[in-house]
Amino acid sequence: MAPRLVVSYGRARAIHVGLVCLSFITIFFLLRLYVTDYNPFRRSIYRTTEGKTSGPWKDEWSSVKHKSPQSTNEIEIDVPKADPDVLAYLRTLAQNHALSDEISWTARRTQPKYSPASNHQHSPPSLTETKTPLFEPHAFLRTPIATLSDANPPPTTSSHPKPLSLPMLLPHLPSSIDASPLLIAVSTTHARLTHANNTLMHDWARWLTDGRGSSNGAALVAVLHGASPAEVDAARDGLRKLGVDVDVSASPEGGGDRGDRWARLVQALVIRRVGEPSGRAWFGIVDDDVFLPRVGRLLGMLGRGEGRGYVGVPSERGDWEEDGGRVRTVGGGVVFMTAGMVDVVGQLLCLQEPNGRSRLGEKGWDARLFECVVEKTQDVDLRVLPGLYNPEDADEDMSVYGSHKVVSSQTGYGSGVQPLALHHYRNYHRLEAGKGHIVASLCGEDCFLQRFLFKDGWVLVNGYTITQYLQGARAVPLAKQKHQNSKPVAVGERLIIDKEDIPGQNEKTVAWKGHKKTWRLFDSVARENGEVWQAYINRKGGDNSVSGDISERIPGSVVHGSDEEKADVDSVIIVIWEPVR
């Protein structure tokens, strides 16, 4: 029999305790080694060694101090540098728009994904829903303006490994549109035309050229009230330098009220029509603060009028008025006539009678023209192409859809409606139309003001705003919202509303709760490589004004209310549109 090892109880207990202690010590040291080596931000070996070997790789990464969200201590981690072009653009924005000393910013690359339109689809839907988020988590970076330096760049925001793909209709680019059937007449002043670094000139050039510095075929007749010969020459040279086919003249100072000046402009248009080529099919008169963002679509709509040669294109609710229990419009500052209609108007004595001013008072030129046509003709009606408002939407306005707020057509360009004309766009809606429309040169006229709803509750109205709905947002049928609030509205006599393509019909809108944050377009630049860069800014304290007199905004136009979340610093979103190669 083998000998037995006899161990006392006390000695066995001591050995057991010792083994347990040794195990704890071993585990402790292993954990220390693991924690010391573990870095949740460390990238792959290929990232940390690229550019540090004898091979041809380029070092695109830099060690930057960054605070780990899991620790209050600063640690050295590898993060990508911010794009030098983005930094340069941010510095330009800071200088031109007086940004706060510290800003919150991010950049997002985007690319159109085109699809052909269906047989009955002439425009994109009022709401394009996407299944992807607009931003990755923690996309925004707070950076002092003073540190926006190429020599010591801040870390970039979320990497966004590939451009965001957004669905759009096949583009109708400004460069492909033949607008030679149009001749436009406008009356303004030299001071308005040259205000804020010739902003009005640049706005006109967006819809009167191909976007590349050449005329799109449309001609402009501009009459400057009270301008000197030098001012006329400067305006003509400035517009032609931008590519506009323009004839500029001056009207005498003190020549009656504004309506009288426009009445004379009608007569000038009558005279000009005689010498125009036969291809000029439509002669328009517009207010100087009108922007025509979809010239190609406008020409298509004008051409289907079945011989009706007198057309108004109202945009705002203010372009309509109540008259004896009915609503009517006289054109909204945008009227087009065929050559035959121009000849008819030229023979209407009511535009020439000396007492016309006292009889019609201080009414605008479009009202004078409408009342003159109604009085002197029997069979000429005004065909109306409605925009943001039409009588069927009379009671629609930020209404409550269940427990949600609803973005309605009367809230302006954020509704997804794409009007043929924008009226008072700068003062009423704080829209930088000329800058916002630059993106149309990349993705077509229909992508300007196209509205996208993203999975993460963000909404982009291209060229106008980006909105974050902090408690999320959802799409709801606009027809249901209209049904709850609709009331029959009688339309005035001598009006024919084009009902074939009324904006908002069978469309969707955005319903949301709680608070939101709005970034408004302040700048846009077309780059030599074909990209379009847009800068949307949310002002510290919630003031997102660009320019214009806020007091002139239409009643009910909500820019920021109690539902707007205020920020402690200016915030910038840069959207970089890449062309489809």
Coordinates of C-alpha atoms in Angstrom, one line a residue:
M1 CA 0.0 0.0 0.0
A2 CA 1.3 3.4 -1.0
P3 CA 2.1 5.8 1.9
R4 CA -0.6 8.4 2.6
L5 CA 0.1 12.1 2.9
V6 CA -1.3 13.3 6.1
V7 CA -1.9 17.1 6.4
S8 CA -3.4 18.7 9.4
Y9 CA -6.6 20.8 9.0
G10 CA -4.9 24.0 9.9
R11 CA -2.1 23.5 7.3
A12 CA -4.7 22.7 4.6
R13 CA -6.6 25.9 5.3
A14 CA -3.5 27.9 5.1
I15 CA -2.6 26.5 1.7
H16 CA -6.2 27.1 0.5
V17 CA -6.0 30.8 1.5
G18 CA -2.7 31.2 -0.1
L19 CA -3.9 29.8 -3.4
V20 CA -6.9 32.1 -3.4
C21 CA -4.7 35.2 -2.7
L22 CA -2.3 34.2 -5.4
S23 CA -5.3 33.9 -7.9
F24 CA -6.5 37.4 -7.0
I25 CA -3.1 38.9 -7.4
T26 CA -2.7 37.2 -10.8
I27 CA -6.1 38.5 -12.0
F28 CA -5.3 42.0 -10.7
F29 CA -2.1 42.3 -12.6
L30 CA -3.7 40.9 -15.8
L31 CA -6.4 43.5 -15.6
R32 CA -3.8 46.3 -15.1
L33 CA -2.0 45.2 -18.2
Y34 CA -5.3 45.1 -20.2
V35 CA -6.6 48.5 -19.1
T36 CA -3.2 50.1 -19.7
D37 CA -3.1 48.7 -23.2
Y38 CA -6.8 49.2 -24.0
N39 CA -7.8 52.4 -25.9
P40 CA -11.3 52.6 -27.2
F41 CA -10.3 55.2 -29.8
R42 CA -7.3 53.4 -31.2
R43 CA -7.5 52.7 -34.9
S44 CA -6.2 49.8 -36.8
I45 CA -2.5 49.2 -37.2
Y46 CA -2.8 50.3 -40.8
R47 CA -4.1 53.7 -39.7
T48 CA -1.4 54.3 -37.1
T49 CA 1.5 53.2 -39.2
E50 CA 0.5 54.7 -42.6
G51 CA 3.2 57.2 -43.6
K52 CA 5.7 55.9 -41.0
T53 CA 7.2 53.2 -43.2
S54 CA 9.5 53.3 -46.1
G55 CA 6.6 52.6 -48.4
P56 CA 4.8 55.2 -50.6
W57 CA 1.8 55.7 -48.3
K58 CA 0.9 59.3 -47.3
D59 CA 0.5 60.2 -43.7
E60 CA -3.1 61.6 -43.6
W61 CA -3.5 61.2 -39.8
S62 CA -2.2 63.2 -36.9
S63 CA -2.1 62.6 -33.2
V64 CA -4.4 65.2 -31.6
K65 CA -5.3 65.6 -28.0
H66 CA -8.9 64.7 -27.4
K67 CA -10.9 63.9 -24.3
S68 CA -12.2 60.4 -24.1
P69 CA -15.9 60.3 -23.2
Q70 CA -15.0 57.5 -20.7
S71 CA -12.4 59.5 -18.9
T72 CA -11.8 63.0 -17.8
N73 CA -8.1 62.8 -18.6
E74 CA -6.8 63.9 -22.0
I75 CA -5.2 61.1 -24.0
E76 CA -3.3 61.0 -27.2
I77 CA -5.5 59.4 -29.9
D78 CA -5.4 59.3 -33.7
V79 CA -8.2 61.3 -35.4
P80 CA -8.5 62.6 -38.9
K81 CA -7.6 66.2 -39.6
A82 CA -10.3 68.5 -40.8
D83 CA -10.4 69.2 -44.5
P84 CA -8.3 72.4 -45.2
D85 CA -10.9 73.6 -47.7
V86 CA -13.6 73.2 -45.0
L87 CA -11.5 75.2 -42.6
A88 CA -10.9 77.9 -45.1
Y89 CA -14.7 78.1 -45.9
L90 CA -15.4 78.3 -42.1
R91 CA -13.0 81.2 -41.8
T92 CA -14.6 83.0 -44.7
L93 CA -18.1 82.5 -43.1
A94 CA -16.8 83.8 -39.7
Q95 CA -15.5 86.9 -41.4
N96 CA -18.5 87.6 -43.6
H97 CA -21.2 86.8 -41.1
A98 CA -19.6 87.8 -37.8
L99 CA -19.9 84.4 -36.2
S100 CA -19.5 83.9 -32.5
D101 CA -16.0 83.4 -31.0
E102 CA -16.7 79.8 -30.6
I103 CA -18.9 77.8 -33.1
S104 CA -20.4 74.4 -33.4
W105 CA -20.0 72.9 -36.8
T106 CA -20.2 69.8 -39.0
A107 CA -19.9 69.0 -42.7
R108 CA -21.8 66.5 -44.8
R109 CA -21.1 65.3 -48.3
T110 CA -24.2 64.6 -50.4
Q111 CA -24.9 63.3 -53.9
P112 CA -28.0 63.1 -56.0
K113 CA -29.5 59.8 -57.0
Y114 CA -31.6 60.4 -60.1
S115 CA -34.6 58.5 -61.3
P116 CA -37.0 59.3 -64.2
A117 CA -40.3 61.0 -63.5
S118 CA -43.5 59.0 -64.0
N119 CA -46.1 59.9 -66.6
H120 CA -48.1 62.1 -64.2
Q121 CA -45.2 63.3 -62.1
H122 CA -43.9 66.7 -63.1
S123 CA -42.3 67.7 -59.8
P124 CA -40.7 65.9 -56.8
P125 CA -43.1 65.0 -54.0
S126 CA -43.6 67.7 -51.3
L127 CA -41.8 65.4 -48.9
T128 CA -39.0 62.9 -49.9
E129 CA -38.6 60.4 -47.1
T130 CA -35.2 58.7 -46.7
K131 CA -34.3 55.6 -44.6
T132 CA -30.9 57.0 -43.6
P133 CA -29.9 59.5 -40.9
L134 CA -28.6 62.9 -42.0
F135 CA -25.8 62.8 -39.5
E136 CA -23.8 60.2 -37.6
P137 CA -23.8 60.4 -33.7
H138 CA -21.7 63.2 -32.2
A139 CA -21.4 64.9 -35.6
F140 CA -20.9 68.4 -34.3
L141 CA -17.6 69.8 -33.0
R142 CA -17.3 72.9 -30.9
T143 CA -14.2 74.9 -32.0
P144 CA -13.0 78.4 -31.2
I145 CA -12.8 80.5 -34.4
A146 CA -9.2 81.4 -33.5
T147 CA -8.1 77.7 -33.9
L148 CA -9.5 77.3 -37.4
S149 CA -6.0 77.1 -38.8
D150 CA -4.5 74.9 -41.5
A151 CA -1.2 74.8 -39.5
N152 CA -2.9 73.3 -36.4
P153 CA -6.3 71.9 -37.6
P154 CA -8.9 70.7 -35.2
P155 CA -10.1 67.1 -35.4
T156 CA -12.8 66.5 -37.9
T157 CA -16.4 65.6 -37.0
S158 CA -17.8 62.2 -37.7
S159 CA -16.1 60.7 -40.7
H160 CA -19.3 60.0 -42.9
P161 CA -17.4 57.4 -44.9
K162 CA -19.4 58.0 -48.1
P163 CA -21.6 60.7 -49.5
L164 CA -25.3 60.7 -48.5
S165 CA -27.4 59.6 -51.6
L166 CA -30.6 61.6 -52.0
P167 CA -33.4 60.6 -54.5
M168 CA -34.2 63.2 -57.1
L169 CA -35.9 63.4 -60.5
L170 CA -33.7 63.6 -63.6
P171 CA -32.4 67.1 -63.6
H172 CA -33.5 70.0 -65.8
L173 CA -30.3 72.0 -65.5
P174 CA -30.4 75.8 -66.1
S175 CA -27.7 75.2 -68.8
S176 CA -30.1 73.1 -70.8
I177 CA -33.2 75.4 -70.7
D178 CA -34.1 77.6 -73.7
A179 CA -35.8 80.6 -72.3
S180 CA -35.8 82.6 -75.6
P181 CA -39.7 82.7 -75.6
L182 CA -39.5 85.1 -72.7
L183 CA -39.1 88.9 -72.5
I184 CA -39.4 90.3 -69.0
A185 CA -40.0 94.0 -68.1
V186 CA -39.2 95.4 -64.6
S187 CA -39.1 98.8 -63.0
T188 CA -36.7 99.5 -60.1
T189 CA -34.2 102.1 -58.8
H190 CA -30.5 102.2 -59.0
A191 CA -30.3 102.1 -55.2
R192 CA -32.3 98.9 -55.0
L193 CA -30.4 97.3 -57.8
T194 CA -27.0 97.9 -56.2
H195 CA -28.0 97.3 -52.6
A196 CA -25.8 94.9 -50.6
N197 CA -23.2 94.4 -53.2
N198 CA -25.5 94.1 -56.2
T199 CA -27.6 91.3 -54.6
L200 CA -30.6 92.0 -56.8
M201 CA -28.4 91.8 -60.0
H202 CA -27.1 88.4 -58.9
D203 CA -30.6 87.2 -58.1
W204 CA -31.9 88.2 -61.5
A205 CA -28.9 86.5 -63.2
R206 CA -29.7 83.2 -61.6
W207 CA -33.0 82.9 -63.6
L208 CA -32.0 84.9 -66.7
T209 CA -28.8 83.0 -67.5
D210 CA -27.7 79.4 -67.9
G211 CA -25.8 79.5 -64.6
R212 CA -22.5 79.7 -66.4
G213 CA -22.3 83.3 -67.2
S214 CA -24.3 83.3 -70.5
S215 CA -27.9 84.3 -71.3
N216 CA -30.5 81.5 -71.3
G217 CA -32.2 83.3 -74.2
A218 CA -34.6 85.4 -72.1
A219 CA -34.4 89.2 -72.6
L220 CA -34.8 91.8 -69.8
V221 CA -36.1 95.4 -70.1
A222 CA -35.1 97.3 -67.0
V223 CA -36.3 100.8 -66.3
L224 CA -34.5 102.7 -63.5
H225 CA -36.6 105.4 -62.0
G226 CA -34.8 108.7 -61.7
A227 CA -31.4 107.2 -62.7
S228 CA -28.6 109.3 -64.1
P229 CA -26.9 108.3 -67.4
A230 CA -23.9 107.1 -65.5
E231 CA -26.1 104.9 -63.3
V232 CA -27.9 103.5 -66.3
D233 CA -24.6 102.6 -67.9
A234 CA -23.3 101.0 -64.7
A235 CA -26.4 98.9 -64.3
R236 CA -26.3 97.8 -68.0
D237 CA -22.6 96.8 -67.8
G238 CA -23.1 95.0 -64.4
L239 CA -26.0 92.9 -65.7
R240 CA -24.4 92.1 -69.0
K241 CA -21.2 91.1 -67.2
L242 CA -23.3 88.5 -65.3
G243 CA -24.6 87.2 -68.7
V244 CA -28.0 88.9 -68.7
D245 CA -29.4 90.0 -72.1
V246 CA -30.6 93.4 -70.9
D247 CA -31.7 96.8 -72.1
V248 CA -31.6 99.5 -69.4
S249 CA -33.1 102.9 -69.6
A250 CA -34.3 105.6 -67.1
S251 CA -37.6 107.1 -66.3
P252 CA -37.9 110.7 -65.2
E253 CA -37.7 111.7 -61.6
G254 CA -41.0 112.7 -60.1
G255 CA -43.0 111.0 -62.8
G256 CA -46.0 110.1 -60.7
D257 CA -46.6 107.3 -58.2
R258 CA -45.2 103.8 -58.5
G259 CA -48.3 102.6 -60.2
D260 CA -47.9 105.3 -62.9
R261 CA -44.3 104.2 -63.5
W262 CA -45.4 100.6 -64.0
A263 CA -48.3 101.7 -66.3
R264 CA -45.7 103.4 -68.5
L265 CA -43.6 100.2 -68.4
V266 CA -46.6 98.4 -69.9
Q267 CA -46.6 100.9 -72.8
A268 CA -42.8 100.4 -73.2
L269 CA -43.4 96.6 -73.4
V270 CA -46.1 97.2 -76.1
I271 CA -43.6 99.2 -78.2
R272 CA -40.8 96.7 -77.6
R273 CA -42.9 93.8 -78.8
V274 CA -43.1 95.1 -82.3
G275 CA -39.4 94.7 -82.9
E276 CA -39.0 91.3 -81.2
P277 CA -38.4 88.1 -83.2
S278 CA -41.4 85.8 -83.8
G279 CA -39.9 83.3 -81.2
R280 CA -40.9 85.7 -78.4
A281 CA -44.1 84.0 -77.2
W282 CA -44.5 85.4 -73.7
F283 CA -44.1 89.0 -72.4
G284 CA -43.9 89.3 -68.7
I285 CA -44.0 92.2 -66.2
V286 CA -42.7 91.4 -62.7
D287 CA -41.9 93.2 -59.5
D288 CA -38.2 93.7 -58.9
D289 CA -38.3 91.4 -55.9
V290 CA -39.6 88.4 -57.8
F291 CA -37.5 85.3 -58.4
L292 CA -38.4 82.7 -61.0
P293 CA -36.7 79.5 -59.8
R294 CA -38.1 77.1 -62.4
V295 CA -38.0 78.8 -65.7
G296 CA -38.2 75.5 -67.6
R297 CA -41.3 74.4 -65.7
L298 CA -42.9 77.9 -66.0
L299 CA -42.5 77.8 -69.8
G300 CA -44.2 74.4 -69.9
M301 CA -47.1 75.7 -67.7
L302 CA -47.6 78.8 -69.8
G303 CA -47.7 76.8 -73.0
R304 CA -50.6 74.6 -72.0
G305 CA -53.1 77.5 -71.5
E306 CA -55.4 76.6 -74.4
G307 CA -55.1 80.1 -76.0
R308 CA -55.5 82.1 -72.7
G309 CA -52.9 84.8 -73.1
Y310 CA -53.3 86.6 -69.8
V311 CA -51.6 84.7 -66.9
G312 CA -50.9 85.6 -63.3
V313 CA -48.4 83.7 -61.0
P314 CA -49.2 84.6 -57.4
S315 CA -47.0 83.2 -54.7
E316 CA -47.9 84.5 -51.2
R317 CA -51.1 84.6 -49.3
G318 CA -50.6 88.4 -49.5
D319 CA -51.0 88.1 -53.3
W320 CA -54.7 87.3 -52.7
E321 CA -57.4 89.5 -51.2
E322 CA -61.0 89.2 -50.1
D323 CA -63.4 91.1 -52.3
G324 CA -67.1 90.9 -51.4
G325 CA -67.0 87.5 -49.8
R326 CA -64.7 86.1 -52.5
V327 CA -61.0 85.8 -52.8
R328 CA -59.2 87.1 -55.8
T329 CA -55.7 87.8 -57.1
V330 CA -54.6 90.2 -59.7
G331 CA -51.4 88.4 -60.5
G332 CA -49.2 88.7 -57.4
G333 CA -46.7 91.0 -59.1
V334 CA -46.0 88.4 -61.9
V335 CA -48.1 88.7 -65.1
F336 CA -47.4 87.1 -68.5
M337 CA -49.1 87.9 -71.8
T338 CA -48.9 86.5 -75.3
A339 CA -48.0 88.8 -78.1
G340 CA -51.7 89.1 -79.1
M341 CA -52.6 90.1 -75.5
V342 CA -49.9 92.7 -75.4
D343 CA -51.5 94.3 -78.5
V344 CA -54.9 94.2 -76.8
V345 CA -53.5 95.9 -73.7
G346 CA -51.8 98.5 -75.8
Q347 CA -55.2 99.6 -77.1
L348 CA -56.9 99.9 -73.7
L349 CA -57.3 103.6 -73.0
C350 CA -57.7 103.1 -69.3
L351 CA -54.0 102.7 -68.9
Q352 CA -53.5 106.0 -70.6
E353 CA -56.2 108.2 -69.2
P354 CA -55.0 111.0 -67.0
N355 CA -57.7 110.4 -64.4
G356 CA -56.7 106.7 -64.1
R357 CA -54.5 107.6 -61.1
S358 CA -57.3 109.3 -59.1
R359 CA -59.8 106.6 -60.1
L360 CA -57.6 103.6 -59.1
G361 CA -55.7 105.3 -56.3
E362 CA -52.4 103.9 -55.2
K363 CA -53.0 100.4 -56.4
G364 CA -50.2 98.4 -57.8
W365 CA -49.6 98.0 -61.5
D366 CA -51.0 94.5 -61.6
A367 CA -54.3 95.7 -60.0
R368 CA -54.5 98.6 -62.5
L369 CA -53.9 96.2 -65.4
F370 CA -56.5 93.7 -64.1
E371 CA -59.2 96.2 -63.6
C372 CA -58.5 97.8 -66.9
V373 CA -58.8 94.4 -68.7
V374 CA -62.0 93.5 -66.8
E375 CA -63.6 96.9 -67.6
K376 CA -62.6 97.1 -71.3
T377 CA -62.9 93.4 -72.4
Q378 CA -65.6 90.8 -72.2
D379 CA -63.9 87.6 -72.9
V380 CA -60.4 87.9 -71.3
D381 CA -59.9 86.2 -68.0
L382 CA -56.9 85.9 -65.8
R383 CA -55.5 82.4 -65.7
V384 CA -53.9 81.8 -62.3
L385 CA -51.0 79.4 -61.6
P386 CA -51.1 79.2 -57.8
G387 CA -48.0 78.9 -55.6
L388 CA -47.7 78.7 -51.9
Y389 CA -51.3 79.5 -51.5
N390 CA -54.5 78.7 -53.3
P391 CA -58.1 79.2 -52.1
E392 CA -58.5 75.5 -51.2
D393 CA -55.8 76.0 -48.5
A394 CA -57.4 79.1 -47.0
D395 CA -57.7 77.9 -43.4
E396 CA -54.5 75.8 -43.4
D397 CA -51.8 77.2 -41.0
M398 CA -49.6 75.4 -38.5
S399 CA -52.6 73.4 -37.3
V400 CA -52.6 70.7 -34.8
Y401 CA -52.7 67.2 -36.3
G402 CA -53.7 65.1 -33.3
S403 CA -51.1 66.0 -30.7
H404 CA -48.5 67.0 -33.3
K405 CA -47.8 70.3 -35.0
V406 CA -48.0 70.3 -38.8
V407 CA -45.8 72.2 -41.3
S408 CA -48.4 73.7 -43.7
S409 CA -48.2 75.4 -47.0
Q410 CA -48.7 78.8 -45.4
T411 CA -45.5 78.4 -43.3
G412 CA -43.6 79.2 -46.5
Y413 CA -40.9 77.5 -48.5
G414 CA -40.4 74.9 -45.7
S415 CA -43.7 73.2 -46.7
G416 CA -42.1 71.4 -49.7
V417 CA -44.3 73.4 -52.2
Q418 CA -42.1 74.5 -55.1
P419 CA -43.7 77.7 -56.5
L420 CA -43.1 79.0 -60.0
A421 CA -42.5 82.4 -58.6
L422 CA -41.1 83.6 -55.3
H423 CA -42.4 87.0 -54.2
H424 CA -40.9 89.2 -51.4
Y425 CA -38.6 86.2 -50.7
R426 CA -36.0 88.1 -48.9
N427 CA -38.1 90.2 -46.5
Y428 CA -41.0 87.7 -45.9
H429 CA -39.0 84.5 -45.7
R430 CA -35.4 85.5 -45.2
L431 CA -34.5 83.4 -48.3
E432 CA -31.2 84.1 -50.1
A433 CA -32.8 83.0 -53.3
G434 CA -29.8 83.7 -55.6
K435 CA -27.5 81.8 -53.3
G436 CA -29.9 79.0 -52.6
H437 CA -30.6 78.5 -56.3
I438 CA -26.9 77.8 -57.1
V439 CA -27.5 74.1 -56.3
A440 CA -29.9 73.9 -59.3
S441 CA -26.8 74.1 -61.6
L442 CA -25.8 70.7 -60.1
C443 CA -29.0 68.8 -59.6
G444 CA -31.6 70.7 -61.6
E445 CA -34.4 73.3 -61.0
D446 CA -36.6 70.8 -59.2
C447 CA -34.0 70.0 -56.5
F448 CA -34.1 73.7 -55.2
L449 CA -36.4 73.8 -52.2
Q450 CA -36.9 70.0 -52.4
R451 CA -37.7 68.7 -48.9
F452 CA -36.2 65.6 -47.4
L453 CA -37.2 63.9 -44.1
F454 CA -34.4 61.8 -42.6
K455 CA -34.5 58.8 -40.3
D456 CA -33.0 60.8 -37.4
G457 CA -35.7 63.5 -37.4
W458 CA -33.9 66.1 -39.5
V459 CA -35.5 67.9 -42.4
L460 CA -33.6 69.5 -45.3
V461 CA -35.3 72.1 -47.5
N462 CA -32.6 72.3 -50.1
G463 CA -31.2 75.8 -50.5
Y464 CA -33.3 77.2 -47.6
T465 CA -33.2 75.5 -44.2
I466 CA -32.1 72.5 -42.2
T467 CA -34.3 71.7 -39.2
Q468 CA -33.7 69.3 -36.3
Y469 CA -36.9 68.1 -34.6
L470 CA -35.6 67.2 -31.2
Q471 CA -38.4 64.7 -30.4
G472 CA -38.5 63.3 -33.9
A473 CA -40.7 64.0 -36.9
R474 CA -43.0 61.9 -39.0
A475 CA -44.7 62.1 -42.4
V476 CA -48.5 62.5 -42.5
P477 CA -50.8 62.8 -45.5
L478 CA -51.5 66.5 -46.1
A479 CA -55.0 65.6 -47.4
K480 CA -56.1 64.6 -43.9
Q481 CA -54.9 67.8 -42.4
K482 CA -56.7 69.8 -45.1
H483 CA -59.9 67.8 -44.6
Q484 CA -60.1 68.7 -41.0
N485 CA -59.8 72.4 -41.6
S486 CA -61.2 72.9 -45.1
K487 CA -64.0 75.4 -45.8
P488 CA -65.5 76.3 -49.1
V489 CA -63.9 79.4 -50.6
A490 CA -65.5 81.3 -53.4
V491 CA -63.1 82.6 -56.1
G492 CA -63.6 86.0 -57.7
E493 CA -65.0 86.5 -61.1
R494 CA -62.8 86.6 -64.2
L495 CA -60.3 84.2 -62.7
I496 CA -59.5 80.7 -63.9
I497 CA -57.4 78.7 -61.5
D498 CA -55.2 76.1 -63.2
K499 CA -56.4 73.0 -61.2
E500 CA -54.5 70.4 -63.1
D501 CA -51.4 70.8 -61.1
I502 CA -52.3 72.6 -57.8
P503 CA -49.4 72.3 -55.4
G504 CA -50.1 70.2 -52.3
Q505 CA -52.7 67.9 -53.9
N506 CA -52.2 64.3 -52.5
E507 CA -49.0 65.3 -50.8
K508 CA -47.4 64.7 -47.4
T509 CA -46.2 67.0 -44.7
V510 CA -44.2 66.9 -41.5
A511 CA -45.8 66.4 -38.1
W512 CA -43.7 67.0 -35.0
K513 CA -43.8 67.7 -31.2
G514 CA -41.7 69.7 -28.8
H515 CA -38.9 71.9 -29.8
K516 CA -36.8 72.3 -33.0
K517 CA -33.6 73.9 -34.2
T518 CA -33.4 75.7 -37.5
W519 CA -30.3 76.3 -39.6
R520 CA -30.9 78.9 -42.4
L521 CA -28.9 79.2 -45.6
F522 CA -26.5 82.1 -45.5
D523 CA -24.0 81.2 -48.2
S524 CA -23.5 79.0 -51.2
V525 CA -20.6 78.6 -53.6
A526 CA -20.1 76.7 -56.9
R527 CA -16.5 75.3 -57.1
E528 CA -14.4 74.6 -60.1
N529 CA -14.6 70.8 -59.6
G530 CA -18.4 71.0 -60.0
E531 CA -19.2 70.8 -56.3
V532 CA -21.7 73.2 -54.6
W533 CA -21.0 74.1 -51.0
Q534 CA -23.9 75.4 -48.9
A535 CA -23.6 76.9 -45.4
Y536 CA -26.6 76.8 -43.1
I537 CA -26.3 78.8 -39.9
N538 CA -28.2 78.7 -36.6
R539 CA -27.5 81.9 -34.7
K540 CA -26.7 82.1 -31.1
G541 CA -29.9 83.0 -29.3
G542 CA -32.1 82.0 -32.2
D543 CA -31.8 85.1 -34.4
N544 CA -31.4 83.7 -37.9
S545 CA -32.0 86.9 -39.8
V546 CA -30.1 87.3 -43.1
S547 CA -31.3 90.7 -44.3
G548 CA -34.5 92.6 -44.9
D549 CA -37.0 94.3 -42.7
I550 CA -38.6 91.8 -40.3
S551 CA -41.6 94.1 -39.9
E552 CA -42.4 93.5 -43.6
R553 CA -43.0 89.8 -43.1
I554 CA -46.4 88.5 -43.9
P555 CA -48.7 87.9 -41.0
G556 CA -48.4 84.3 -39.7
S557 CA -45.0 83.8 -41.2
V558 CA -43.2 82.0 -38.3
V559 CA -39.4 82.0 -38.4
H560 CA -38.8 81.4 -34.7
G561 CA -41.3 81.0 -32.0
S562 CA -41.5 79.5 -28.6
D563 CA -40.9 76.1 -30.1
E564 CA -37.4 77.1 -31.3
E565 CA -34.5 75.7 -29.2
K566 CA -31.9 78.4 -28.6
A567 CA -28.2 77.8 -28.8
D568 CA -25.3 79.4 -26.8
V569 CA -23.0 79.6 -29.8
D570 CA -23.4 80.0 -33.6
S571 CA -23.7 76.7 -35.3
V572 CA -22.7 75.9 -38.9
I573 CA -23.7 73.0 -41.2
I574 CA -21.8 72.7 -44.4
V575 CA -23.5 70.6 -47.1
I576 CA -21.2 69.7 -49.9
W577 CA -23.0 68.6 -53.0
E578 CA -21.0 66.3 -55.3
P579 CA -21.9 66.0 -59.0
V580 CA -22.7 62.6 -60.3
R581 CA -19.6 61.5 -62.3

